[in-house]
Every structure is written in C-alpha cells, then in structure tokens.
Amino acid sequence: MMQMKTVGVVTTGGDAPGMNAAIRAVTRVATAKSLQVLGFERGWEGLLTNTFRHLTPRGVGGIIQLGGTMLHTARCPEFKTEEGLQKAVHTLNLNKIDGLVVIGGDGSFRGALDLSKRCETKMIGIPATIDNDVYGTDETIGFDTTVNTAVTEIDKIRDTAISHERIFIVEVMGRQRGFLALTVGLTVGAEIILVPEDHCELSEVVETLKENSRKGKKAGIVVAAEGCGKVIEIAQVIEEETGSEVRLSILGYAQRGGSPTARSRLLAILFAEKAVNLLCEGQGNRAVGLRNGEVTSIALEESTSGTKPLNKNLLKLADMLAT
Ligand code: ADP
C-alpha cells in the first residue's frame, strides 16, 4: 500500500456553514497522522491554477465558529472540460497529492469522480451543502444551521402574521429539492409546505387556506422552496382567491451564511476524521456520510448516481399538524 504523505483539501460549490470546521478538522487529524496538508483556493479553480496554501494546525485556528469557507469557493465551468480536468491532474501530480478531500455538494462529488478517473490521487467527498440533497448521507454539513436560521426568521414573521391575521408566503432555498422547505415548514408549524418533489395545485392551497379561515384561523404561513415557481405569482393568486392580505418574504442568502450550529460543526468534525482515516487505510474514491447515526462511507460512483428520496410522509404529517 502506498504511504499517504500529502493530502489536499478543497471546498467547492455553494458555501455551507461548517465548511471551516471541516477544514480545521481535516488539517488537524491529518497533521496528527504526520501528513502534510495543502488547501486549494477558490474551489476547483485552485487546482486548475495551482493556487494553494499550506495548512497547519495553527493556521486553521479560530475558524471553527465561522460560516463560509476560508479557502473560498467558486463555480468553475472550465473544470467540466477535458482540458480543465487535465490541468487539475497536472497540479495534483506536481504537488504529489496522494489524497484529496473534496468538501461540497453532489456537483462537487461529480467533479471529484471525473478527476478520480484520470489520476492516482485518492478522492474523498465530504458532503457539505445547505440543501441536504446528497445521496448516501442522512444529513450534510450546513443543513442544520440553515434550518435553524430560517426557523428563527419565520418565527418572527409569524408574530406579524398572527397580529395582522395575514397570510405570509416565505421562500426558502431549494431550486431542485425540498429538504430544507420540508424541515423548516414542519418545525415552524407552517400551514402549507410547497416542495418541488410534490406538485401541489394552487387551487388546493387556496382551498386549505379558505377552510382554515372558516375555522377561525385567519393567519397562515406558506413555506415554499425556490423551485416551486414564482412566489410573487403564487401570492397574487392566493390574494385574489381568498380575499386575504398576502405578504411575501424571500429569505435569500441570509440563510446560507452565519455561524454553524453545534450539530453542523459536529458533523464536520466526524466526517473529516472519517475522510482522513479512509485515506490512511488506503481507501479512495468514497463519499463519507451519516447513516442511521453512524459515520459511514459509500463509493463516490454510487453517491453521484443515486437520488436521495424526500420523505413524503412528513408532508402528510405536516398537513395533519396544521389544523
Ligand atoms: P455543489 O457541489 O454544491 O452541488 P455545484 O453543482 O456548483 O455545487 O458543483 C461545484 C463545481 O463542481 C462546479 O462549479 C463544477 O466545476 C463542478 N461540477 C459540477 N457538476 C459536475 C459534473 N457533472 N462533472 C464535473 N464537474 C462538475
């Protein structure tokens, strides 16, 4: 078995709270195992341009509580081309990178898989995205933080909704998937949750809100994932059909940042330890994750080919609870 000497670490795709905690833990666990750690900057761009810094245990001090990523991140379309991939391979070979820890979402994992087919460097994916949409893990780094941020905001909105007996539509992130909208909707006690995975006719939404009003519940919170259509149009229809005043709140980027919760940090720490351990055992091209409370790993290939199911029973439960 080849002796691991140098590992690279990179954060790619959208930033997520807890990425810094993961960088810190990868660096310190790897250093404890006598490995050298190089942190590539601005996502895949750092691999294309050979831009990195040496990460030391001291150098990653004071970042565990910070949102975002100290290594920066960027979308990198060139990385999707053969030429771009070859540049990255060149950088990995030039710096004798034995293992690369890729912290990001499913797009990042697809990139890591593409790269793994062209070089000897062993790839390990650490799932970090506020969307929680990575197959093979029950939860991703950052998800819990974003859920809590959104819940805190919507609790405030509910005060106004109840006082003014108004309906509020709150848009949360999630262009393709509704994990965030579902968890946030359930935990704020939303009257209606709209997710991209479960098409809901607007007429049904209107009917539910009218029924609520008849029962004396005039205020309402509709939590909608970004991918469910234009919330402004949904708001207009609800206003016209129900005759109630409807207000709109788009939570936007405020959901993405901020100090990671203890849970996001803990996941980051446990995933990082697992990633470094896998590399030291000579394993590569795997994605770490949490399954039924245990830190595990699956092949990157499997992680990138699967689609994580949304628990639609929870939507039914949310309906039952919103009476
Ligand atoms: P996330 O990792 O959060 O899902 P993206 O989907 O933007 O974020 O992916 C991050 C980066 O990974 C992209 O900028 C791109 O360079 C690379 N990437 C995404 N999808 C692929 C793919 N199918 N093949 C190769 N590289 C990809």
mmCIF file of N, CA and C in Angstrom, residues 106-159:
data_model
loop_
_atom_site.group_PDB
_atom_site.id
_atom_site.type_symbol
_atom_site.label_atom_id
_atom_site.label_comp_id
_atom_site.label_asym_id
_atom_site.label_seq_id
_atom_site.Cartn_x
_atom_site.Cartn_y
_atom_site.Cartn_z
ATOM 1 N N ASP A 106 -23.307 17.582 -4.345
ATOM 2 C CA ASP A 106 -23.254 16.498 -5.346
ATOM 3 C C ASP A 106 -22.526 16.913 -6.624
ATOM 4 N N GLY A 107 -22.605 18.190 -6.988
ATOM 5 C CA GLY A 107 -21.854 18.666 -8.162
ATOM 6 C C GLY A 107 -20.357 18.502 -7.924
ATOM 7 N N SER A 108 -19.930 18.838 -6.722
ATOM 8 C CA SER A 108 -18.518 18.705 -6.361
ATOM 9 C C SER A 108 -18.090 17.244 -6.405
ATOM 10 N N PHE A 109 -18.980 16.375 -5.960
ATOM 11 C CA PHE A 109 -18.658 14.944 -5.954
ATOM 12 C C PHE A 109 -18.540 14.415 -7.382
ATOM 13 N N ARG A 110 -19.387 14.940 -8.268
ATOM 14 C CA ARG A 110 -19.304 14.514 -9.679
ATOM 15 C C ARG A 110 -17.960 14.952 -10.265
ATOM 16 N N GLY A 111 -17.543 16.140 -9.895
ATOM 17 C CA GLY A 111 -16.236 16.634 -10.333
ATOM 18 C C GLY A 111 -15.117 15.745 -9.805
ATOM 19 N N ALA A 112 -15.213 15.372 -8.533
ATOM 20 C CA ALA A 112 -14.188 14.529 -7.904
ATOM 21 C C ALA A 112 -14.139 13.160 -8.597
ATOM 22 N N LEU A 113 -15.296 12.657 -8.952
ATOM 23 C CA LEU A 113 -15.352 11.355 -9.629
ATOM 24 C C LEU A 113 -14.688 11.449 -11.006
ATOM 25 N N ASP A 114 -15.000 12.514 -11.736
ATOM 26 C CA ASP A 114 -14.377 12.729 -13.051
ATOM 27 C C ASP A 114 -12.855 12.755 -12.915
ATOM 28 N N LEU A 115 -12.410 13.464 -11.892
ATOM 29 C CA LEU A 115 -10.971 13.617 -11.660
ATOM 30 C C LEU A 115 -10.345 12.272 -11.288
ATOM 31 N N SER A 116 -11.047 11.490 -10.471
ATOM 32 C CA SER A 116 -10.508 10.209 -9.984
ATOM 33 C C SER A 116 -10.226 9.244 -11.134
ATOM 34 N N LYS A 117 -10.962 9.429 -12.248
ATOM 35 C CA LYS A 117 -10.770 8.530 -13.392
ATOM 36 C C LYS A 117 -9.523 8.882 -14.193
ATOM 37 N N ARG A 118 -8.903 10.002 -13.851
ATOM 38 C CA ARG A 118 -7.764 10.478 -14.635
ATOM 39 C C ARG A 118 -6.467 10.542 -13.857
ATOM 40 N N CYS A 119 -6.492 10.185 -12.575
ATOM 41 C CA CYS A 119 -5.259 10.300 -11.788
ATOM 42 C C CYS A 119 -5.208 9.251 -10.689
ATOM 43 N N GLU A 120 -4.048 9.167 -10.061
ATOM 44 C CA GLU A 120 -3.834 8.189 -8.988
ATOM 45 C C GLU A 120 -4.302 8.719 -7.632
ATOM 46 N N THR A 121 -4.448 10.025 -7.541
ATOM 47 C CA THR A 121 -4.833 10.634 -6.263
ATOM 48 C C THR A 121 -6.174 10.066 -5.809
ATOM 49 N N LYS A 122 -6.225 9.724 -4.528
ATOM 50 C CA LYS A 122 -7.467 9.151 -3.985
ATOM 51 C C LYS A 122 -8.405 10.275 -3.534
ATOM 52 N N MET A 123 -9.622 10.192 -3.994
ATOM 53 C CA MET A 123 -10.601 11.253 -3.688
ATOM 54 C C MET A 123 -11.523 10.820 -2.548
ATOM 55 N N ILE A 124 -11.778 11.758 -1.640
ATOM 56 C CA ILE A 124 -12.790 11.514 -0.610
ATOM 57 C C ILE A 124 -13.731 12.721 -0.577
ATOM 58 N N GLY A 125 -15.026 12.472 -0.684
ATOM 59 C CA GLY A 125 -16.001 13.558 -0.628
ATOM 60 C C GLY A 125 -16.566 13.714 0.770
ATOM 61 N N ILE A 126 -16.637 14.956 1.222
ATOM 62 C CA ILE A 126 -17.327 15.268 2.485
ATOM 63 C C ILE A 126 -18.557 16.095 2.122
ATOM 64 N N PRO A 127 -19.768 15.595 2.405
ATOM 65 C CA PRO A 127 -20.970 16.309 1.986
ATOM 66 C C PRO A 127 -21.232 17.568 2.812
ATOM 67 N N ALA A 128 -21.195 18.702 2.135
ATOM 68 C CA ALA A 128 -21.457 19.980 2.797
ATOM 69 C C ALA A 128 -22.295 20.829 1.858
ATOM 70 N N THR A 129 -23.555 20.960 2.147
ATOM 71 C CA THR A 129 -24.449 21.831 1.385
ATOM 72 C C THR A 129 -25.698 22.087 2.215
ATOM 73 N N ILE A 130 -26.199 23.301 2.124
ATOM 74 C CA ILE A 130 -27.394 23.628 2.922
ATOM 75 C C ILE A 130 -28.626 22.904 2.387
ATOM 76 N N ASP A 131 -28.537 22.368 1.170
ATOM 77 C CA ASP A 131 -29.701 21.709 0.550
ATOM 78 C C ASP A 131 -29.970 20.308 1.093
ATOM 79 N N ASN A 132 -29.001 19.697 1.712
ATOM 80 C CA ASN A 132 -29.116 18.320 2.233
ATOM 81 C C ASN A 132 -29.494 17.309 1.147
ATOM 82 N N ASP A 133 -29.093 17.566 -0.081
ATOM 83 C CA ASP A 133 -29.559 16.730 -1.192
ATOM 84 C C ASP A 133 -28.517 15.726 -1.698
ATOM 85 N N VAL A 134 -27.586 15.340 -0.833
ATOM 86 C CA VAL A 134 -26.549 14.401 -1.280
ATOM 87 C C VAL A 134 -26.979 12.973 -0.937
ATOM 88 N N TYR A 135 -26.982 12.140 -1.947
ATOM 89 C CA TYR A 135 -27.367 10.735 -1.756
ATOM 90 C C TYR A 135 -26.309 10.019 -0.901
ATOM 91 N N GLY A 136 -26.778 9.145 -0.007
ATOM 92 C CA GLY A 136 -25.838 8.341 0.791
ATOM 93 C C GLY A 136 -25.553 8.921 2.161
ATOM 94 N N THR A 137 -26.142 10.069 2.461
ATOM 95 C CA THR A 137 -25.993 10.608 3.820
ATOM 96 C C THR A 137 -27.341 11.171 4.279
ATOM 97 N N ASP A 138 -27.658 10.884 5.523
ATOM 98 C CA ASP A 138 -28.930 11.397 6.050
ATOM 99 C C ASP A 138 -28.873 12.920 6.186
ATOM 100 N N GLU A 139 -27.671 13.429 6.371
ATOM 101 C CA GLU A 139 -27.540 14.868 6.594
ATOM 102 C C GLU A 139 -26.218 15.397 6.059
ATOM 103 N N THR A 140 -26.222 16.631 5.624
ATOM 104 C CA THR A 140 -24.990 17.267 5.138
ATOM 105 C C THR A 140 -24.568 18.368 6.108
ATOM 106 N N ILE A 141 -23.296 18.708 6.063
ATOM 107 C CA ILE A 141 -22.796 19.819 6.879
ATOM 108 C C ILE A 141 -23.481 21.103 6.415
ATOM 109 N N GLY A 142 -23.995 21.871 7.339
ATOM 110 C CA GLY A 142 -24.605 23.162 6.997
ATOM 111 C C GLY A 142 -26.119 23.149 7.033
ATOM 112 N N PHE A 143 -26.704 21.975 6.790
ATOM 113 C CA PHE A 143 -28.164 21.892 6.721
ATOM 114 C C PHE A 143 -28.804 22.355 8.033
ATOM 115 N N ASP A 144 -28.327 21.806 9.139
ATOM 116 C CA ASP A 144 -28.928 22.138 10.437
ATOM 117 C C ASP A 144 -28.847 23.637 10.722
ATOM 118 N N THR A 145 -27.724 24.252 10.353
ATOM 119 C CA THR A 145 -27.561 25.691 10.588
ATOM 120 C C THR A 145 -28.606 26.474 9.798
ATOM 121 N N THR A 146 -28.751 26.118 8.533
ATOM 122 C CA THR A 146 -29.685 26.840 7.679
ATOM 123 C C THR A 146 -31.123 26.639 8.134
ATOM 124 N N VAL A 147 -31.446 25.434 8.544
ATOM 125 C CA VAL A 147 -32.790 25.173 9.070
ATOM 126 C C VAL A 147 -33.040 26.112 10.254
ATOM 127 N N ASN A 148 -32.089 26.157 11.159
ATOM 128 C CA ASN A 148 -32.272 26.995 12.358
ATOM 129 C C ASN A 148 -32.360 28.475 12.021
ATOM 130 N N THR A 149 -31.558 28.920 11.062
ATOM 131 C CA THR A 149 -31.614 30.330 10.649
ATOM 132 C C THR A 149 -32.995 30.648 10.093
ATOM 133 N N ALA A 150 -33.482 29.781 9.218
ATOM 134 C CA ALA A 150 -34.791 30.023 8.594
ATOM 135 C C ALA A 150 -35.904 29.982 9.642
ATOM 136 N N VAL A 151 -35.816 29.037 10.553
ATOM 137 C CA VAL A 151 -36.854 28.905 11.591
ATOM 138 C C VAL A 151 -36.893 30.180 12.459
ATOM 139 N N THR A 152 -35.735 30.672 12.820
ATOM 140 C CA THR A 152 -35.671 31.888 13.637
ATOM 141 C C THR A 152 -36.361 33.057 12.919
ATOM 142 N N GLU A 153 -36.089 33.176 11.630
ATOM 143 C CA GLU A 153 -36.695 34.269 10.850
ATOM 144 C C GLU A 153 -38.209 34.089 10.728
ATOM 145 N N ILE A 154 -38.625 32.879 10.443
ATOM 146 C CA ILE A 154 -40.065 32.648 10.207
ATOM 147 C C ILE A 154 -40.868 32.780 11.509
ATOM 148 N N ASP A 155 -40.263 32.410 12.623
ATOM 149 C CA ASP A 155 -40.946 32.633 13.913
ATOM 150 C C ASP A 155 -41.281 34.110 14.083
ATOM 151 N N LYS A 156 -40.364 34.960 13.642
ATOM 152 C CA LYS A 156 -40.610 36.411 13.758
ATOM 153 C C LYS A 156 -41.738 36.816 12.816
ATOM 154 N N ILE A 157 -41.686 36.267 11.618
ATOM 155 C CA ILE A 157 -42.723 36.587 10.622
ATOM 156 C C ILE A 157 -44.096 36.146 11.139
ATOM 157 N N ARG A 158 -44.123 35.027 11.829
ATOM 158 C CA ARG A 158 -45.414 34.520 12.336
ATOM 159 C C ARG A 158 -46.058 35.505 13.316
ATOM 160 N N ASP A 159 -45.237 36.183 14.106
ATOM 161 C CA ASP A 159 -45.792 37.184 15.040
ATOM 162 C C ASP A 159 -46.628 38.200 14.277
#
